[in-house]
Short mmCIF file of C-alpha atoms and ligand atoms in Angstrom, two decimals:
data_model
loop_
_atom_site.label_atom_id
_atom_site.label_comp_id
_atom_site.label_asym_id
_atom_site.label_seq_id
_atom_site.Cartn_x
_atom_site.Cartn_y
_atom_site.Cartn_z
CA MET A 65 -80.67 10.93 -7.59
CA GLY A 66 -83.03 13.78 -8.35
CA VAL A 67 -80.92 16.25 -6.35
CA LEU A 68 -77.81 15.40 -8.39
CA ARG A 69 -79.65 16.06 -11.63
CA ILE A 70 -80.88 19.41 -10.37
CA LEU A 71 -77.35 20.32 -9.26
CA LEU A 72 -75.99 19.28 -12.66
CA LEU A 73 -78.59 21.42 -14.40
CA LEU A 74 -77.71 24.38 -12.18
CA VAL A 75 -74.00 24.01 -12.93
CA MET A 76 -74.65 23.71 -16.65
CA GLY A 77 -76.96 26.71 -16.55
CA TYR A 78 -74.34 28.72 -14.69
CA LEU A 79 -71.65 27.77 -17.20
CA ALA A 80 -73.94 28.68 -20.11
CA TYR A 81 -74.72 31.99 -18.41
CA ARG A 82 -70.99 32.74 -18.06
CA LEU A 83 -70.35 31.78 -21.68
CA VAL A 84 -73.12 34.07 -22.92
CA ARG A 85 -71.87 36.89 -20.72
CA ARG A 86 -68.39 36.51 -22.18
CA LEU A 87 -69.68 36.47 -25.76
CA LEU A 88 -71.84 39.54 -25.18
CA ARG A 89 -69.08 41.54 -23.53
CA PRO A 90 -68.16 44.48 -25.77
CA VAL A 91 -64.83 44.23 -27.48
CA GLN A 92 -62.13 46.45 -25.99
CA PRO A 93 -61.51 49.44 -28.26
CA PRO A 94 -58.16 49.00 -29.99
CA SER A 95 -57.34 52.68 -29.62
CA SER A 96 -56.00 52.10 -26.11
CA ARG A 97 -53.32 49.83 -27.51
CA THR A 98 -52.21 51.87 -30.50
CA ASP A 99 -49.95 54.05 -28.37
CA ASP A 100 -47.73 51.07 -27.67
CA THR A 101 -47.69 49.77 -31.22
CA THR A 102 -47.28 53.06 -33.11
CA PRO A 103 -44.01 52.77 -35.02
CA LEU A 104 -41.41 55.39 -34.28
CA VAL A 105 -39.95 57.54 -37.03
CA ARG A 106 -36.27 58.27 -37.44
CA CYS A 107 -34.81 61.75 -37.58
CA THR A 108 -33.16 62.38 -40.94
CA ARG A 109 -30.24 64.18 -39.29
CA CYS A 110 -29.35 62.39 -36.07
CA ALA A 111 -31.30 59.13 -36.56
CA THR A 112 -33.04 59.51 -33.22
CA LEU A 113 -36.27 57.50 -32.96
CA ILE A 114 -39.22 59.71 -32.09
CA PRO A 115 -43.03 59.36 -32.03
CA PRO A 116 -44.57 60.53 -35.36
CA GLN A 117 -46.63 63.24 -33.60
CA GLN A 118 -43.42 64.80 -32.28
CA ALA A 119 -41.60 64.68 -35.60
CA ILE A 120 -41.15 67.89 -37.57
CA THR A 121 -41.59 67.61 -41.33
CA PHE A 122 -39.31 69.84 -43.36
CA ASN A 123 -38.68 69.48 -47.11
CA ASN A 124 -40.48 66.11 -46.97
CA GLN A 125 -37.97 64.86 -44.41
CA LEU A 126 -38.64 64.06 -40.77
CA TYR A 127 -36.62 65.69 -38.03
CA CYS A 128 -36.66 65.36 -34.23
CA SER A 129 -36.11 69.06 -33.55
CA GLU A 130 -35.51 72.41 -35.20
CA ALA A 131 -31.86 72.13 -34.20
CA CYS A 132 -31.55 69.14 -36.52
CA ILE A 133 -33.29 71.02 -39.34
CA ASN A 134 -30.93 74.00 -39.05
CA GLN A 135 -27.82 71.86 -38.71
CA LYS A 136 -25.62 71.74 -41.79
ZN1 LIG B 458 -32.49 64.86 -34.93
#
């Protein structure tokens, strides 16, 4: 009977150890996921969806390329 109690204590201790380890684990930085969730912007001229960092702002409008800006 004594052996079973010791085993039970060991299992419970191990589970508690795992729980504490999981709680203490640092949270993943959200920056690694923002690339996937960044909304795309639409070109004013041709309506192409492009990442905001690639968009060209001209006269407060967003364009995908200079060709779209110069198009009339
Ligand atoms: Zn365009």
